[in-house]
PDB file of N, CA and C in Angstrom:
ATOM      1  N   MET A   1     -66.662 -54.608 -68.464  1.00 58.00           N
ATOM      2  CA  MET A   1     -65.947 -54.209 -67.254  1.00 58.00           C
ATOM      3  C   MET A   1     -66.918 -53.574 -66.262  1.00 58.00           C
ATOM      4  N   LYS A   2     -66.819 -53.975 -65.019  1.00 62.00           N
ATOM      5  CA  LYS A   2     -67.747 -53.406 -64.039  1.00 62.00           C
ATOM      6  C   LYS A   2     -67.343 -51.974 -63.701  1.00 62.00           C
ATOM      7  N   LYS A   3     -68.335 -51.184 -63.373  1.00 64.00           N
ATOM      8  CA  LYS A   3     -68.088 -49.785 -63.041  1.00 64.00           C
ATOM      9  C   LYS A   3     -67.408 -49.733 -61.673  1.00 64.00           C
ATOM     10  N   ARG A   4     -66.339 -48.961 -61.606  1.00 59.00           N
ATOM     11  CA  ARG A   4     -65.607 -48.858 -60.347  1.00 59.00           C
ATOM     12  C   ARG A   4     -66.184 -47.749 -59.471  1.00 59.00           C
ATOM     13  N   THR A   5     -66.197 -47.974 -58.175  1.00 60.00           N
ATOM     14  CA  THR A   5     -66.598 -46.910 -57.258  1.00 60.00           C
ATOM     15  C   THR A   5     -65.426 -45.940 -57.158  1.00 60.00           C
ATOM     16  N   ARG A   6     -65.661 -44.776 -56.598  1.00 59.00           N
ATOM     17  CA  ARG A   6     -64.664 -43.719 -56.628  1.00 59.00           C
ATOM     18  C   ARG A   6     -63.329 -44.147 -56.018  1.00 59.00           C
ATOM     19  N   ASN A   7     -63.367 -44.778 -54.866  1.00 58.00           N
ATOM     20  CA  ASN A   7     -62.108 -45.099 -54.204  1.00 58.00           C
ATOM     21  C   ASN A   7     -61.369 -46.248 -54.880  1.00 58.00           C
ATOM     22  N   GLU A   8     -62.056 -46.972 -55.771  1.00 59.00           N
ATOM     23  CA  GLU A   8     -61.386 -48.067 -56.464  1.00 59.00           C
ATOM     24  C   GLU A   8     -60.469 -47.570 -57.569  1.00 59.00           C
ATOM     25  N   HIS A   9     -60.505 -46.271 -57.844  1.00 59.00           N
ATOM     26  CA  HIS A   9     -59.640 -45.723 -58.882  1.00 59.00           C
ATOM     27  C   HIS A   9     -58.225 -45.518 -58.370  1.00 59.00           C
ATOM     28  N   SER A  10     -58.038 -45.612 -57.073  1.00 63.00           N
ATOM     29  CA  SER A  10     -56.719 -45.334 -56.515  1.00 63.00           C
ATOM     30  C   SER A  10     -55.730 -46.435 -56.861  1.00 63.00           C
ATOM     31  N   ALA A  11     -54.482 -46.050 -56.990  1.00 61.00           N
ATOM     32  CA  ALA A  11     -53.420 -47.005 -57.307  1.00 61.00           C
ATOM     33  C   ALA A  11     -53.312 -48.022 -56.176  1.00 61.00           C
ATOM     34  N   TYR A  12     -53.542 -47.544 -54.953  1.00 61.00           N
ATOM     35  CA  TYR A  12     -53.470 -48.419 -53.780  1.00 61.00           C
ATOM     36  C   TYR A  12     -54.405 -49.611 -53.959  1.00 61.00           C
ATOM     37  N   THR A  13     -55.648 -49.329 -54.336  1.00 60.00           N
ATOM     38  CA  THR A  13     -56.639 -50.390 -54.497  1.00 60.00           C
ATOM     39  C   THR A  13     -56.285 -51.296 -55.661  1.00 60.00           C
ATOM     40  N   LYS A  14     -55.834 -50.697 -56.760  1.00 63.00           N
ATOM     41  CA  LYS A  14     -55.487 -51.507 -57.931  1.00 63.00           C
ATOM     42  C   LYS A  14     -54.378 -52.481 -57.575  1.00 63.00           C
ATOM     43  N   LYS A  15     -53.411 -52.000 -56.815  1.00 63.00           N
ATOM     44  CA  LYS A  15     -52.299 -52.834 -56.390  1.00 63.00           C
ATOM     45  C   LYS A  15     -52.834 -53.981 -55.529  1.00 63.00           C
ATOM     46  N   ARG A  16     -53.741 -53.635 -54.630  1.00 58.00           N
ATOM     47  CA  ARG A  16     -54.318 -54.627 -53.737  1.00 58.00           C
ATOM     48  C   ARG A  16     -55.089 -55.696 -54.501  1.00 58.00           C
ATOM     49  N   GLU A  17     -55.766 -55.278 -55.563  1.00 60.00           N
ATOM     50  CA  GLU A  17     -56.610 -56.216 -56.301  1.00 60.00           C
ATOM     51  C   GLU A  17     -55.820 -57.384 -56.866  1.00 60.00           C
ATOM     52  N   ARG A  18     -54.529 -57.166 -57.067  1.00 60.00           N
ATOM     53  CA  ARG A  18     -53.690 -58.251 -57.569  1.00 60.00           C
ATOM     54  C   ARG A  18     -53.530 -59.342 -56.520  1.00 60.00           C
ATOM     55  N   HIS A  19     -53.795 -59.013 -55.281  1.00 54.00           N
ATOM     56  CA  HIS A  19     -53.559 -59.964 -54.196  1.00 54.00           C
ATOM     57  C   HIS A  19     -54.842 -60.586 -53.667  1.00 54.00           C
ATOM     58  N   ILE A  20     -55.903 -60.486 -54.433  1.00 53.00           N
ATOM     59  CA  ILE A  20     -57.181 -61.026 -53.985  1.00 53.00           C
ATOM     60  C   ILE A  20     -57.023 -62.481 -53.569  1.00 53.00           C
ATOM     61  N   HIS A  21     -56.230 -63.222 -54.331  1.00 51.00           N
ATOM     62  CA  HIS A  21     -56.129 -64.660 -54.103  1.00 51.00           C
ATOM     63  C   HIS A  21     -55.395 -65.003 -52.815  1.00 51.00           C
ATOM     64  N   SER A  22     -54.615 -64.068 -52.297  1.00 53.00           N
ATOM     65  CA  SER A  22     -53.884 -64.362 -51.068  1.00 53.00           C
ATOM     66  C   SER A  22     -54.730 -64.031 -49.838  1.00 53.00           C
ATOM     67  N   GLY A  23     -55.974 -63.625 -50.062  1.00 56.00           N
ATOM     68  CA  GLY A  23     -56.857 -63.330 -48.936  1.00 56.00           C
ATOM     69  C   GLY A  23     -56.691 -61.924 -48.393  1.00 56.00           C
ATOM     70  N   VAL A  24     -55.737 -61.183 -48.948  1.00 54.00           N
ATOM     71  CA  VAL A  24     -55.498 -59.822 -48.488  1.00 54.00           C
ATOM     72  C   VAL A  24     -56.712 -58.951 -48.764  1.00 54.00           C
ATOM     73  N   PHE A  25     -57.382 -59.255 -49.873  1.00 53.00           N
ATOM     74  CA  PHE A  25     -58.523 -58.449 -50.267  1.00 53.00           C
ATOM     75  C   PHE A  25     -59.624 -58.501 -49.215  1.00 53.00           C
ATOM     76  N   GLU A  26     -59.745 -59.635 -48.531  1.00 59.00           N
ATOM     77  CA  GLU A  26     -60.753 -59.759 -47.473  1.00 59.00           C
ATOM     78  C   GLU A  26     -60.470 -58.743 -46.371  1.00 59.00           C
ATOM     79  N   TRP A  27     -59.203 -58.567 -46.031  1.00 55.00           N
ATOM     80  CA  TRP A  27     -58.823 -57.574 -45.022  1.00 55.00           C
ATOM     81  C   TRP A  27     -59.216 -56.188 -45.515  1.00 55.00           C
ATOM     82  N   MET A  28     -58.918 -55.941 -46.809  1.00 55.00           N
ATOM     83  CA  MET A  28     -59.131 -54.616 -47.357  1.00 55.00           C
ATOM     84  C   MET A  28     -60.595 -54.225 -47.300  1.00 55.00           C
ATOM     85  N   LYS A  29     -61.472 -55.193 -47.592  1.00 59.00           N
ATOM     86  CA  LYS A  29     -62.900 -54.905 -47.591  1.00 59.00           C
ATOM     87  C   LYS A  29     -63.347 -54.448 -46.217  1.00 59.00           C
ATOM     88  N   LYS A  30     -62.667 -54.926 -45.176  1.00 59.00           N
ATOM     89  CA  LYS A  30     -63.016 -54.535 -43.813  1.00 59.00           C
ATOM     90  C   LYS A  30     -62.289 -53.254 -43.412  1.00 59.00           C
ATOM     91  N   GLY A  31     -61.521 -52.688 -44.344  1.00 56.00           N
ATOM     92  CA  GLY A  31     -60.802 -51.457 -44.048  1.00 56.00           C
ATOM     93  C   GLY A  31     -59.482 -51.697 -43.343  1.00 56.00           C
ATOM     94  N   TRP A  32     -58.961 -52.933 -43.420  1.00 53.00           N
ATOM     95  CA  TRP A  32     -57.732 -53.275 -42.708  1.00 53.00           C
ATOM     96  C   TRP A  32     -56.494 -53.169 -43.578  1.00 53.00           C
ATOM     97  N   GLY A  33     -56.666 -52.818 -44.867  1.00 52.00           N
ATOM     98  CA  GLY A  33     -55.558 -52.843 -45.816  1.00 52.00           C
ATOM     99  C   GLY A  33     -54.255 -52.259 -45.306  1.00 52.00           C
ATOM    100  N   LYS A  34     -54.323 -51.043 -44.792  1.00 56.00           N
ATOM    101  CA  LYS A  34     -53.102 -50.345 -44.404  1.00 56.00           C
ATOM    102  C   LYS A  34     -52.500 -50.918 -43.127  1.00 56.00           C
ATOM    103  N   HIS A  35     -53.322 -51.525 -42.301  1.00 59.00           N
ATOM    104  CA  HIS A  35     -52.845 -51.962 -40.991  1.00 59.00           C
ATOM    105  C   HIS A  35     -52.534 -53.440 -40.945  1.00 59.00           C
ATOM    106  N   GLU A  36     -52.734 -54.094 -42.071  1.00 60.00           N
ATOM    107  CA  GLU A  36     -52.696 -55.548 -42.051  1.00 60.00           C
ATOM    108  C   GLU A  36     -51.339 -56.088 -41.619  1.00 60.00           C
ATOM    109  N   ARG A  37     -50.251 -55.477 -42.093  1.00 66.00           N
ATOM    110  CA  ARG A  37     -48.932 -55.985 -41.726  1.00 66.00           C
ATOM    111  C   ARG A  37     -48.691 -55.837 -40.239  1.00 66.00           C
ATOM    112  N   LYS A  38     -49.050 -54.682 -39.709  1.00 69.00           N
ATOM    113  CA  LYS A  38     -48.877 -54.411 -38.285  1.00 69.00           C
ATOM    114  C   LYS A  38     -49.701 -55.401 -37.464  1.00 69.00           C
ATOM    115  N   ALA A  39     -50.949 -55.599 -37.870  1.00 67.00           N
ATOM    116  CA  ALA A  39     -51.841 -56.508 -37.150  1.00 67.00           C
ATOM    117  C   ALA A  39     -51.271 -57.917 -37.150  1.00 67.00           C
ATOM    118  N   CYS A  40     -50.712 -58.321 -38.276  1.00 69.00           N
ATOM    119  CA  CYS A  40     -50.145 -59.652 -38.418  1.00 69.00           C
ATOM    120  C   CYS A  40     -48.986 -59.799 -37.441  1.00 69.00           C
ATOM    121  N   ARG A  41     -48.131 -58.781 -37.382  1.00 75.00           N
ATOM    122  CA  ARG A  41     -46.969 -58.820 -36.495  1.00 75.00           C
ATOM    123  C   ARG A  41     -47.412 -58.933 -35.046  1.00 75.00           C
ATOM    124  N   ILE A  42     -48.416 -58.154 -34.674  1.00 72.00           N
ATOM    125  CA  ILE A  42     -48.917 -58.167 -33.303  1.00 72.00           C
ATOM    126  C   ILE A  42     -49.471 -59.546 -32.971  1.00 72.00           C
ATOM    127  N   LYS A  43     -50.234 -60.121 -33.908  1.00 73.00           N
ATOM    128  CA  LYS A  43     -50.807 -61.454 -33.693  1.00 73.00           C
ATOM    129  C   LYS A  43     -49.711 -62.479 -33.486  1.00 73.00           C
ATOM    130  N   LYS A  44     -48.683 -62.432 -34.335  1.00 73.00           N
ATOM    131  CA  LYS A  44     -47.576 -63.381 -34.233  1.00 73.00           C
ATOM    132  C   LYS A  44     -46.925 -63.275 -32.868  1.00 73.00           C
ATOM    133  N   ARG A  45     -46.696 -62.036 -32.428  1.00 79.00           N
ATOM    134  CA  ARG A  45     -46.067 -61.804 -31.133  1.00 79.00           C
ATOM    135  C   ARG A  45     -46.920 -62.369 -30.010  1.00 79.00           C
ATOM    136  N   ALA A  46     -48.218 -62.139 -30.103  1.00 75.00           N
ATOM    137  CA  ALA A  46     -49.144 -62.624 -29.076  1.00 75.00           C
ATOM    138  C   ALA A  46     -49.113 -64.147 -29.015  1.00 75.00           C
ATOM    139  N   ILE A  47     -49.120 -64.773 -30.187  1.00 73.00           N
ATOM    140  CA  ILE A  47     -49.098 -66.236 -30.241  1.00 73.00           C
ATOM    141  C   ILE A  47     -47.809 -66.756 -29.615  1.00 73.00           C
ATOM    142  N   LYS A  48     -46.676 -66.135 -29.967  1.00 77.00           N
ATOM    143  CA  LYS A  48     -45.386 -66.556 -29.416  1.00 77.00           C
ATOM    144  C   LYS A  48     -45.401 -66.444 -27.898  1.00 77.00           C
ATOM    145  N   ALA A  49     -45.902 -65.326 -27.405  1.00 77.00           N
ATOM    146  CA  ALA A  49     -45.937 -65.088 -25.967  1.00 77.00           C
ATOM    147  C   ALA A  49     -46.753 -66.162 -25.260  1.00 77.00           C
ATOM    148  N   VAL A  50     -47.884 -66.512 -25.846  1.00 75.00           N
ATOM    149  CA  VAL A  50     -48.761 -67.523 -25.248  1.00 75.00           C
ATOM    150  C   VAL A  50     -48.043 -68.862 -25.168  1.00 75.00           C
ATOM    151  N   PHE A  51     -47.370 -69.233 -26.257  1.00 77.00           N
ATOM    152  CA  PHE A  51     -46.710 -70.539 -26.271  1.00 77.00           C
ATOM    153  C   PHE A  51     -45.482 -70.573 -25.373  1.00 77.00           C
ATOM    154  N   GLN A  52     -44.813 -69.446 -25.198  1.00 73.00           N
ATOM    155  CA  GLN A  52     -43.636 -69.414 -24.336  1.00 73.00           C
ATOM    156  C   GLN A  52     -44.025 -69.542 -22.870  1.00 73.00           C
ATOM    157  N   THR A  53     -45.144 -68.953 -22.498  1.00 67.00           N
ATOM    158  CA  THR A  53     -45.568 -69.013 -21.099  1.00 67.00           C
ATOM    159  C   THR A  53     -46.199 -70.361 -20.781  1.00 67.00           C
ATOM    160  N   ALA A  54     -46.797 -71.008 -21.778  1.00 59.00           N
ATOM    161  CA  ALA A  54     -47.467 -72.291 -21.558  1.00 59.00           C
ATOM    162  C   ALA A  54     -46.451 -73.393 -21.286  1.00 59.00           C
TER     163      ALA A  54
END
């Protein structure tokens, strides 16, 4: 088993690790874990707005 860094001991990270395959882990590595849902919603809204005006 690889040695975990200090912040990897958190339940939050362990929970996230289960989702590595969904690409969520890539967000987490960039520090986006907590904001990812909000960011996704904003992106969706922006895309909708662009297509409605076009």
